[in-house]
Coordinates of C-alpha atoms and ligand atoms in Angstrom, one line a residue:
M795 CA 6.9 9.5 -14.9
K796 CA 9.6 11.2 -16.5
T797 CA 12.9 9.6 -16.9
D798 CA 15.2 12.9 -17.4
Q799 CA 15.6 13.3 -13.7
G800 CA 18.3 15.7 -12.9
R801 CA 17.1 19.2 -13.9
V802 CA 16.5 21.4 -11.6
A803 CA 13.0 22.3 -11.0
D804 CA 11.3 25.8 -11.8
P805 CA 11.5 28.6 -10.0
C806 CA 8.1 29.2 -7.9
V807 CA 6.5 30.3 -4.9
M808 CA 5.0 27.5 -3.2
V809 CA 2.0 28.6 -0.8
I810 CA 1.6 26.0 2.0
F811 CA -2.2 26.6 3.3
G812 CA -2.2 25.0 6.8
A813 CA 1.3 25.8 7.4
S814 CA 1.0 25.7 11.1
G815 CA 0.1 22.0 11.0
D816 CA 2.4 18.9 11.3
L817 CA 3.0 18.2 7.5
T818 CA 5.0 21.3 7.0
K819 CA 7.4 20.7 9.5
R820 CA 7.8 17.2 9.4
K821 CA 7.7 16.3 5.7
L822 CA 7.3 19.4 3.5
V823 CA 10.3 21.9 4.4
P824 CA 12.6 18.8 5.2
A825 CA 11.6 17.4 1.7
L826 CA 12.2 20.7 0.0
Y827 CA 15.6 21.0 2.0
N828 CA 16.6 17.5 0.6
L829 CA 15.8 18.5 -2.9
A830 CA 17.9 21.4 -2.2
Q831 CA 20.8 19.4 -1.2
N832 CA 20.5 17.3 -4.1
G833 CA 20.7 20.3 -6.4
L834 CA 17.2 19.7 -7.7
L835 CA 15.3 22.7 -6.0
N836 CA 15.6 25.9 -7.7
E837 CA 17.8 28.7 -6.2
N838 CA 14.9 30.7 -6.5
A839 CA 11.9 28.6 -4.7
V840 CA 10.4 30.5 -2.1
V841 CA 7.9 29.3 0.6
V842 CA 5.0 31.1 2.1
G843 CA 3.0 29.5 5.0
F844 CA -0.5 30.3 5.1
A845 CA -2.3 29.7 8.5
R846 CA -4.8 31.3 10.6
R847 CA -2.5 31.3 13.5
E848 CA -0.8 34.7 14.4
N849 CA 2.8 34.4 13.5
N850 CA 5.3 36.5 11.5
H851 CA 8.1 35.9 9.1
D852 CA 11.0 35.7 11.6
N853 CA 9.1 33.3 13.8
F854 CA 8.0 31.3 11.2
R855 CA 11.8 31.0 10.1
A856 CA 12.6 30.3 13.6
Q857 CA 10.3 27.4 13.8
M858 CA 11.2 25.8 10.6
T859 CA 14.7 25.8 11.8
E860 CA 13.9 23.8 14.8
A861 CA 11.8 21.6 12.3
I862 CA 14.8 20.9 9.9
K863 CA 17.0 20.1 13.1
E864 CA 14.3 17.6 14.6
F865 CA 12.9 15.8 11.3
G866 CA 15.5 16.6 8.8
T867 CA 16.4 13.1 7.2
T868 CA 19.8 14.3 6.1
A869 CA 23.0 16.1 7.5
F870 CA 22.4 19.6 8.6
D871 CA 24.4 22.2 6.3
P872 CA 24.1 25.3 7.9
S873 CA 25.0 27.5 4.8
L874 CA 22.4 25.8 2.6
W875 CA 19.9 26.2 5.3
E876 CA 20.7 29.8 5.7
R877 CA 19.9 30.5 1.8
M878 CA 16.6 28.5 2.4
R879 CA 15.7 30.3 5.5
A880 CA 15.5 33.5 3.9
R881 CA 13.1 32.4 1.5
L882 CA 10.5 31.3 3.9
Y883 CA 7.7 33.6 4.3
Y884 CA 4.4 33.5 6.8
H885 CA 1.3 34.9 5.7
Q886 CA -1.3 35.0 8.3
G887 CA -5.0 34.7 7.1
N888 CA -8.4 33.4 7.2
Y889 CA -9.2 30.8 4.6
D890 CA -12.6 32.4 3.6
N891 CA -11.5 36.1 4.0
P892 CA -11.1 37.7 0.6
D893 CA -8.9 40.4 2.0
D894 CA -6.7 38.0 3.1
Y895 CA -6.3 36.7 -0.6
N896 CA -5.7 40.3 -1.8
R897 CA -3.0 40.6 0.7
L898 CA -1.6 37.3 -0.4
A899 CA -1.6 38.5 -4.1
A900 CA 0.4 41.3 -3.3
L901 CA 2.9 39.3 -1.5
L902 CA 3.2 37.0 -4.2
K903 CA 3.6 39.9 -6.6
Q904 CA 6.4 41.4 -4.2
L905 CA 8.4 38.0 -4.2
D906 CA 8.0 37.4 -7.8
K907 CA 10.1 41.0 -7.8
E908 CA 12.6 40.0 -5.1
W909 CA 13.2 36.4 -6.3
G910 CA 12.7 35.9 -10.0
T911 CA 10.0 33.3 -9.3
N912 CA 8.3 34.5 -12.7
G913 CA 4.5 34.2 -11.4
N914 CA 5.0 30.4 -10.7
Y915 CA 2.5 29.5 -8.1
L916 CA 2.4 26.1 -6.2
Y917 CA -0.5 25.9 -3.7
Y918 CA -0.6 23.3 -1.3
F919 CA -3.7 22.4 0.3
S920 CA -2.7 21.0 3.8
T921 CA -5.6 22.2 5.8
P922 CA -8.8 20.2 7.1
P923 CA -10.6 19.0 4.0
K924 CA -13.7 21.3 4.9
S925 CA -11.5 24.4 3.7
F926 CA -10.2 22.8 0.5
E927 CA -13.3 24.4 -1.4
V928 CA -13.2 27.8 0.0
I929 CA -9.7 28.2 -0.7
S930 CA -10.0 27.1 -4.3
D931 CA -12.7 29.5 -4.8
S932 CA -10.8 32.4 -3.3
L933 CA -7.6 31.9 -5.1
G934 CA -9.8 31.8 -8.4
R935 CA -11.4 35.0 -7.4
T936 CA -8.4 36.7 -6.6
G937 CA -7.2 35.9 -10.2
L938 CA -4.4 33.6 -8.5
A939 CA -5.4 30.2 -10.3
K940 CA -4.7 31.0 -14.0
S941 CA -2.0 29.4 -15.5
G942 CA -0.5 31.0 -18.6
N943 CA 0.4 28.5 -22.0
N944 CA 3.8 27.9 -20.8
A945 CA 4.6 30.4 -17.7
P946 CA 3.8 31.7 -15.2
W947 CA 2.0 28.1 -14.1
R948 CA -0.2 27.5 -11.2
R949 CA -0.7 24.4 -9.7
T950 CA -2.2 23.0 -6.6
I951 CA -1.5 19.9 -4.9
V952 CA -4.7 18.8 -2.6
E953 CA -3.8 16.5 0.4
K954 CA -5.9 13.7 1.6
P955 CA -8.8 13.0 2.5
F956 CA -10.1 13.4 -1.0
G957 CA -13.9 13.1 -0.4
H958 CA -15.7 11.0 2.2
D959 CA -17.4 9.0 -0.1
L960 CA -18.6 9.0 -3.9
D961 CA -20.8 11.7 -3.9
S962 CA -18.6 14.3 -1.8
A963 CA -15.5 13.3 -3.7
K964 CA -17.5 14.2 -6.9
G965 CA -18.6 17.4 -5.3
L966 CA -15.1 17.9 -4.4
N967 CA -14.0 17.5 -8.1
R968 CA -16.4 19.7 -9.7
R969 CA -15.7 22.6 -7.1
L970 CA -11.9 22.4 -7.6
L971 CA -12.5 22.2 -11.7
E972 CA -14.3 25.6 -11.6
T973 CA -11.4 27.3 -10.7
F974 CA -8.6 25.0 -11.9
D975 CA -8.2 22.9 -14.9
E976 CA -7.6 19.2 -14.3
E977 CA -3.7 19.5 -15.6
Q978 CA -3.4 22.0 -12.9
I979 CA -4.8 19.7 -9.7
Y980 CA -2.3 17.1 -8.2
R981 CA -4.2 14.8 -5.8
I982 CA -1.5 13.7 -3.6
D983 CA -1.1 10.2 -2.4
H984 CA 2.4 9.7 -0.4
Y985 CA 2.3 6.2 -1.0
L986 CA 3.0 7.0 -4.6
G987 CA 6.4 9.1 -3.7
K988 CA 7.9 5.6 -2.0
E989 CA 10.9 4.3 -4.0
T990 CA 9.8 0.9 -3.8
V991 CA 6.1 1.7 -5.0
Q992 CA 7.4 3.7 -8.0
N993 CA 9.8 0.6 -8.5
I994 CA 6.5 -1.6 -9.2
I995 CA 6.2 -0.3 -12.6
V996 CA 9.9 -0.5 -13.3
F997 CA 10.1 -4.1 -12.3
R998 CA 6.9 -5.1 -14.2
F999 CA 7.9 -3.2 -17.2
A1000 CA 11.4 -3.2 -17.6
N1001 CA 12.0 -6.8 -17.3
G1002 CA 10.9 -9.2 -19.7
I1003 CA 10.4 -12.5 -17.7
F1004 CA 7.8 -11.4 -15.4
E1005 CA 5.3 -10.3 -17.7
P1006 CA 4.4 -13.5 -19.5
T1007 CA 3.2 -15.2 -16.2
W1008 CA 1.6 -12.1 -14.7
D1009 CA -2.2 -13.3 -15.1
R1010 CA -4.7 -15.9 -14.1
R1011 CA -2.9 -18.7 -15.8
Y1012 CA -0.1 -18.7 -13.5
I1013 CA -1.1 -16.5 -10.4
D1014 CA -3.3 -18.1 -7.5
H1015 CA -3.8 -15.0 -5.8
V1016 CA -2.4 -11.7 -4.8
Q1017 CA -2.2 -10.2 -1.1
I1018 CA -1.5 -6.9 -0.3
M1019 CA -1.0 -5.8 3.2
V1020 CA -0.5 -2.5 4.9
A1021 CA 0.3 -3.2 8.7
E1022 CA 0.5 -0.7 11.2
S1023 CA 1.9 -1.0 14.9
I1024 CA 1.0 2.5 15.7
G1025 CA -2.5 3.5 16.8
I1026 CA -4.1 6.5 15.8
E1027 CA -1.4 8.9 17.2
G1028 CA -3.9 11.6 18.7
R1029 CA -6.3 11.9 15.7
G1030 CA -9.3 10.5 17.3
A1031 CA -11.8 13.1 16.0
Y1032 CA -10.4 12.4 12.3
Y1033 CA -10.3 8.5 12.7
E1034 CA -13.7 8.3 14.2
E1035 CA -15.0 9.9 10.9
S1036 CA -12.8 8.1 8.6
G1037 CA -11.5 4.4 9.8
V1038 CA -9.2 2.5 7.9
L1039 CA -11.0 1.8 4.9
R1040 CA -11.0 5.6 4.0
D1041 CA -7.8 6.1 5.8
M1042 CA -5.6 3.5 3.9
I1043 CA -7.6 1.6 1.6
Q1044 CA -9.7 3.5 -0.7
N1045 CA -6.5 5.8 -1.8
H1046 CA -3.0 4.1 -0.7
M1047 CA -3.9 0.3 -1.4
F1048 CA -6.1 0.7 -4.2
Q1049 CA -2.8 2.6 -5.8
L1050 CA -0.7 -0.2 -4.9
L1051 CA -3.4 -2.6 -6.3
S1052 CA -3.6 -0.7 -9.6
L1053 CA -0.1 -0.8 -10.1
V1054 CA 0.3 -4.5 -9.8
A1055 CA -2.8 -5.0 -11.9
M1056 CA -2.5 -2.7 -14.7
E1057 CA -1.9 -3.3 -18.2
P1058 CA 1.5 -2.2 -19.9
P1059 CA 0.7 1.6 -20.6
I1060 CA 1.7 2.7 -24.2
S1061 CA 4.2 5.3 -22.8
F1062 CA 5.5 6.7 -19.3
E1063 CA 3.7 10.0 -19.7
A1064 CA 1.2 10.8 -17.1
D1065 CA -2.1 10.2 -18.8
S1066 CA -0.7 6.8 -20.6
V1067 CA 0.1 5.3 -16.9
R1068 CA -3.2 6.8 -15.3
D1069 CA -5.4 5.8 -17.9
E1070 CA -4.2 2.2 -17.3
K1071 CA -4.5 2.5 -13.7
V1072 CA -8.1 3.7 -13.7
K1073 CA -9.3 1.0 -16.0
V1074 CA -8.1 -1.7 -13.2
L1075 CA -10.3 0.2 -10.6
N1076 CA -13.0 0.4 -13.0
A1077 CA -12.9 -3.3 -13.6
I1078 CA -13.1 -4.0 -9.9
R1079 CA -16.5 -5.6 -9.0
P1080 CA -18.5 -3.4 -6.8
M1081 CA -19.9 -5.8 -4.0
R1082 CA -23.4 -6.2 -3.5
P1083 CA -24.4 -6.0 0.2
E1084 CA -24.4 -10.0 0.6
E1085 CA -21.1 -9.9 -1.2
V1086 CA -20.0 -7.3 1.5
I1087 CA -20.6 -9.8 4.2
H1088 CA -19.0 -12.4 2.6
N1089 CA -16.0 -10.8 1.2
T1090 CA -15.0 -8.2 3.8
V1091 CA -14.0 -8.4 7.4
R1092 CA -13.4 -5.5 9.8
G1093 CA -12.1 -5.1 13.4
Q1094 CA -11.3 -2.9 16.3
Y1095 CA -8.5 -3.1 18.6
R1096 CA -8.4 -3.6 22.2
E1097 CA -5.8 -3.2 24.8
G1098 CA -2.6 -5.4 24.2
I1099 CA 0.9 -5.4 23.8
V1100 CA 2.9 -3.7 21.1
D1101 CA 6.7 -3.9 20.8
G1102 CA 7.0 -5.1 24.2
E1103 CA 4.8 -1.9 25.8
G1104 CA 1.2 -2.2 26.9
V1105 CA -1.2 0.1 24.7
I1106 CA -4.7 1.0 25.4
G1107 CA -7.7 -0.1 23.1
Y1108 CA -9.2 2.0 20.6
R1109 CA -12.5 2.9 22.4
N1110 CA -10.0 4.5 25.2
E1111 CA -8.2 6.7 23.0
P1112 CA -8.6 10.4 23.4
G1113 CA -11.5 11.9 21.0
V1114 CA -12.8 8.4 20.5
S1115 CA -16.3 7.2 21.7
P1116 CA -16.4 4.7 24.4
S1117 CA -18.7 2.8 22.2
S1118 CA -17.2 3.5 18.9
Q1119 CA -18.3 1.2 15.9
R1120 CA -15.2 2.4 13.8
E1121 CA -13.1 0.0 12.1
T1122 CA -9.6 0.0 12.5
Y1123 CA -8.7 -3.0 10.7
A1124 CA -9.9 -4.5 7.4
A1125 CA -9.6 -7.2 5.0
L1126 CA -11.2 -7.4 1.5
K1127 CA -11.5 -10.1 -1.1
L1128 CA -11.8 -8.3 -4.4
F1129 CA -11.9 -9.4 -8.1
I1130 CA -11.0 -7.5 -11.3
E1131 CA -13.1 -8.3 -14.1
N1132 CA -10.9 -8.4 -17.2
W1133 CA -9.3 -11.2 -19.2
R1134 CA -5.8 -11.0 -17.1
W1135 CA -7.4 -11.2 -14.0
A1136 CA -10.8 -13.2 -14.0
G1137 CA -11.1 -15.4 -11.1
V1138 CA -8.0 -14.4 -9.3
P1139 CA -8.8 -13.0 -5.8
F1140 CA -7.1 -10.0 -4.6
F1141 CA -6.8 -10.0 -0.8
L1142 CA -6.3 -6.6 1.0
R1143 CA -5.9 -5.9 4.4
S1144 CA -4.8 -3.2 6.8
G1145 CA -5.0 -2.3 10.4
K1146 CA -3.6 -0.3 13.4
R1147 CA -2.1 -1.6 16.3
L1148 CA -1.0 -4.8 14.4
A1149 CA 2.0 -6.7 15.4
K1150 CA 4.4 -5.2 13.2
R1151 CA 5.0 -2.4 10.5
D1152 CA 5.2 -3.8 7.3
T1153 CA 3.9 -3.0 3.6
Q1154 CA 4.2 -6.0 1.1
I1155 CA 2.7 -7.0 -1.8
V1156 CA 2.8 -11.0 -2.3
I1157 CA 2.1 -12.6 -6.0
Q1158 CA 1.2 -16.1 -5.2
F1159 CA 1.9 -18.1 -8.2
R1160 CA -0.3 -21.5 -8.8
D1161 CA 1.1 -25.0 -7.7
V1162 CA 3.0 -27.0 -10.6
P1163 CA 0.7 -28.8 -12.8
H1164 CA 2.1 -32.2 -12.4
L1165 CA 3.8 -33.4 -9.0
L1166 CA 6.9 -34.9 -10.4
F1167 CA 8.4 -35.5 -7.0
R1168 CA 5.7 -37.2 -5.2
G1169 CA 6.9 -39.8 -2.9
S1170 CA 10.1 -37.7 -2.2
A1171 CA 10.8 -36.8 1.2
E1172 CA 9.1 -33.5 0.6
E1173 CA 5.4 -34.1 0.0
Q1174 CA 4.3 -30.4 0.6
L1175 CA 5.8 -28.8 -2.6
E1176 CA 5.5 -25.0 -2.3
A1177 CA 4.2 -23.1 -5.1
N1178 CA 6.5 -20.1 -6.3
R1179 CA 5.9 -16.7 -4.6
L1180 CA 7.1 -13.3 -5.3
V1181 CA 6.9 -10.9 -2.5
L1182 CA 7.5 -7.1 -3.1
H1183 CA 8.5 -5.7 0.2
I1184 CA 7.5 -2.1 0.3
Q1185 CA 8.4 -1.1 3.8
P1186 CA 10.1 -0.7 6.1
D1187 CA 12.6 -3.6 4.8
E1188 CA 12.7 -2.6 1.1
R1189 CA 13.4 -5.7 -0.7
I1190 CA 12.1 -8.5 -3.5
T1191 CA 12.1 -11.9 -2.7
I1192 CA 11.4 -14.8 -5.0
R1193 CA 10.7 -18.3 -3.6
F1194 CA 11.3 -21.4 -5.1
Q1195 CA 12.3 -25.1 -4.7
A1196 CA 15.7 -26.3 -4.6
K1197 CA 17.2 -29.7 -3.9
I1198 CA 18.8 -30.4 -0.5
P1199 CA 22.0 -31.9 -1.4
G1200 CA 22.5 -35.7 -1.0
P1201 CA 21.6 -38.9 -2.7
T1202 CA 18.3 -38.8 -2.3
V1203 CA 15.9 -36.3 -3.9
R1204 CA 14.8 -34.2 -1.2
L1205 CA 13.3 -30.6 -1.7
T1206 CA 13.1 -27.3 0.1
P1207 CA 11.8 -23.7 -0.4
V1208 CA 14.6 -21.0 -0.8
D1209 CA 14.5 -17.4 -1.3
M1210 CA 16.3 -15.3 -3.6
D1211 CA 16.5 -11.8 -2.4
F1212 CA 17.2 -8.5 -3.6
R1213 CA 17.6 -5.5 -1.0
Y1214 CA 17.3 -2.0 -2.2
E1215 CA 20.2 -1.1 0.3
D1216 CA 22.5 -3.0 -1.6
L1217 CA 21.7 -1.1 -4.9
A1218 CA 21.8 2.5 -3.4
G1219 CA 22.7 2.4 0.3
S1220 CA 19.8 3.6 2.4
S1221 CA 18.6 6.9 1.1
P1222 CA 16.7 8.8 4.0
A1223 CA 14.1 10.9 2.7
T1224 CA 10.9 12.1 3.5
G1225 CA 8.9 10.3 0.7
Y1226 CA 7.7 14.0 -0.3
E1227 CA 10.7 14.7 -2.4
T1228 CA 9.8 13.2 -5.6
L1229 CA 6.2 14.4 -5.6
L1230 CA 7.3 17.8 -4.8
Y1231 CA 9.7 17.9 -7.7
D1232 CA 7.4 16.3 -10.0
C1233 CA 4.8 19.0 -9.6
M1234 CA 7.1 21.5 -9.7
N1235 CA 8.1 20.0 -13.1
G1236 CA 4.6 19.5 -14.0
D1237 CA 4.6 15.8 -13.9
S1238 CA 1.6 14.6 -12.8
T1239 CA 2.1 10.8 -13.2
Q1240 CA 2.2 10.0 -9.5
F1241 CA -0.9 12.0 -8.8
H1242 CA -4.7 10.8 -8.6
R1243 CA -6.7 12.2 -11.7
A1244 CA -10.3 13.1 -10.7
D1245 CA -11.5 10.1 -12.6
M1246 CA -9.0 7.7 -10.5
V1247 CA -10.6 9.1 -7.2
E1248 CA -14.2 8.7 -8.2
A1249 CA -13.3 5.1 -9.4
A1250 CA -12.0 4.1 -6.1
W1251 CA -14.6 5.4 -4.2
E1252 CA -17.0 3.5 -6.5
V1253 CA -15.8 0.3 -5.0
A1254 CA -15.3 1.7 -1.4
T1255 CA -18.7 3.4 -1.1
P1256 CA -21.0 0.1 -1.1
I1257 CA -18.8 -1.3 1.6
L1258 CA -19.1 1.6 3.7
D1259 CA -22.8 1.7 3.1
T1260 CA -23.0 -1.9 4.1
W1261 CA -21.0 -1.6 7.3
E1262 CA -22.9 1.1 8.3
A1263 CA -26.4 -0.6 7.8
L1264 CA -25.1 -3.5 9.6
P1265 CA -23.2 -2.2 12.7
P1266 CA -20.5 -4.8 14.2
R1267 CA -21.7 -6.7 17.1
D1268 CA -18.3 -8.1 18.1
F1269 CA -16.1 -4.9 18.5
P1270 CA -13.4 -4.8 19.9
N1271 CA -12.3 -8.0 18.4
Y1272 CA -8.8 -8.1 18.3
E1273 CA -6.1 -7.7 20.7
A1274 CA -3.4 -4.8 19.9
G1275 CA -0.2 -6.4 18.7
T1276 CA -1.5 -9.6 17.0
W1277 CA -2.4 -9.8 13.3
G1278 CA -6.2 -8.8 13.4
P1279 CA -9.4 -10.5 14.0
D1280 CA -9.8 -14.4 13.5
P1281 CA -12.5 -14.1 10.6
A1282 CA -10.0 -12.7 8.6
N1283 CA -8.1 -16.0 8.3
D1284 CA -11.3 -17.7 7.3
L1285 CA -11.9 -14.8 4.6
I1286 CA -8.5 -16.1 2.7
G1287 CA -8.9 -19.6 3.3
K1288 CA -12.5 -19.9 2.4
D1289 CA -12.5 -21.0 -0.9
D1290 CA -9.0 -23.0 -0.9
P1291 CA -7.4 -24.1 2.6
D1292 CA -4.2 -24.0 1.4
R1293 CA -4.5 -19.8 1.0
R1294 CA -3.5 -18.1 4.1
W1295 CA -1.8 -14.6 4.9
L1296 CA 1.7 -14.3 4.8
N1297 CA 2.6 -12.7 8.1
P1298 CA 6.2 -11.1 8.0
N1299 CA 8.6 -12.9 10.5
F1300 CA 7.5 -11.8 14.2
P1301 CA 9.0 -10.9 16.2
Ligands
BG6_2739 C1 -1.7 8.2 6.2 C2 -2.7 7.9 7.3 O1 -2.4 8.5 5.0 O2 -0.7 7.4 6.0 C3 -2.0 7.2 8.4 O3 -3.7 8.9 7.4 C4 -1.1 6.3 8.3 O4 -3.1 7.0 9.3 C5 -0.1 6.9 7.2 O5 -0.5 6.0 9.5 C6 1.0 5.6 6.8 O6 1.9 6.0 6.0 P1 3.4 5.4 6.2 O7 4.2 5.8 5.2 O8 3.9 5.5 7.3 O9 3.1 3.9 5.7

C-alpha cells in the first residue's frame, strides 16, 4: 500500500481478455473513467478489448459509451469521455490461436507509436478460468510477456476463481509462472479494493489504542459475515461448480480474516504486508473430517420472501440441478494457532438470499473480570464490542456501557459510531479504481500472492472434500429471506451460550 497516492499512473495499453463479458462494461471501463476524472489515469492509457465475438473498434466504442452512461458511477463528462473513447480498440480472436496473438502484437506496436504507451502492457484475464493458462502461454510465446528492468513493464491481472481446489490452484500458479514472474502477476480480489477493507489495516496500525487489546487476553471471539440478499443472478452453471465456500469464503472472507488477525507488518511495502497475511492463513488449523462435521454448517435456500418479493429456491434457478447438493450458505468455526489467537474462535458465515445485504466484522471482547455492578438494575452487563461495517452501511461502531442518568446505578449499552460518509461524503466508485491504479503503478499490496492463494486452499480443500464425501441430507434447509439454517446458531453457541450471531438490524 503506497502512501504517495496522487501521481498519474504510467501510460499503458490495457488488454482485456473476455472484453465482451459483463465485468468490462459494468466495472472496468467505469473504473478507468473514474480514474480519468480524478486525474489519475494517464492521458495515454489505451484499452484493447480482446474477445471471441465478432466486433470492431467503432461498435466496441459505441457499446462502451452505452455502458458508461448506464453503469458509470459519477457524472458523465462528454469531453472527457470523447478523449477516452478514441483510445478504445477491439481485437477479435480466439484465446488459443497463435495468429490472433501475432495480430495482437502488431496492434500493440501500432498503439505504442500512436499513443506513446512505451510498450507497457497490462493484461486483464477476465475470461472463464479454463482459458487463463492458454492465454498466458500464448502471450509468452508471442514475446508479449517479458518485462524490461524498468520499462517497458508487462503485468497481468488474473480474475477469480483462482483454482478449484489446492491442486488446481498450484497447477495454475505453476503454469502462469512459466511465462510471468511472480512480480508481474496480480491475482485480483475485489474485496481488497473496498475502502472499508483497506481501512482495516489503517484502523489497526495507525491507532495506538486498539492493538494492546487485540488478542486472546481481551477478545472472546471474532465474527465475520458476508450476507447477500441476491441469489445467483443467472450464474447457475458457475455456481453449481463453485458454491459459497469457493465463491466467497476461500478468497474474500479469508482476506478479511487475515487483515483482522495479522501481526503488524514491518512496512507498507507489498511483501511485508503479504508476508504477515500469509502467516495467518498458514496458522489456521486445517480441519480433520470429524472437525468439519462439528465446526461447519452448510445450507441451501428454498423459496421465500426477500425485500418483500417472493423468490424461487436454489434448485429452481436456471442451470441448477433439481436435486443439487451445492451449498449457498456456509458457517465455519476456525482457530488460528499462534500466540496472539490461541483459543479464540473465528466464526465466518456467508450466504445467498439472506435477509439483507451486509458485510461486517465483529470483534467481541471478553466480559469484565469482576462484576462491580451486580445487584444494580442491569444484571446483564454486555461486554464491549467493536463492529467494522464494511458494506453497504460503511461505519465503525464501538459498544460500551453507560450509566443511565438518575439517583440509582442503572447501566445501558450505548454505541459510538463513526460513519465514513461524514468523513468524505459518499464517493461512488466501482471498487476497481484502486486496484487498476495500483497495478498500473506496480503496487501489488492489495493482490494475492501465489503462496496466499495456496494457503487459503489448504484450509478450504479439506472442508470441501469432507462435504463431498458426506452429501447433505437436509437440503434445502433455509428459507430465502432469513439468516440461514438453524444449525448455524448451534455452531456459534455450542461452547458458550452467550455467543450468538450479531444480525444486522432487520428490516
Ligand atoms: C463475487 C461473487 O466475487 O462477489 C459473487 O462471485 C458475489 O457471487 C460478489 O455476489 C459479491 O461482491 P460484493 O462486492 O457485491 O459484495
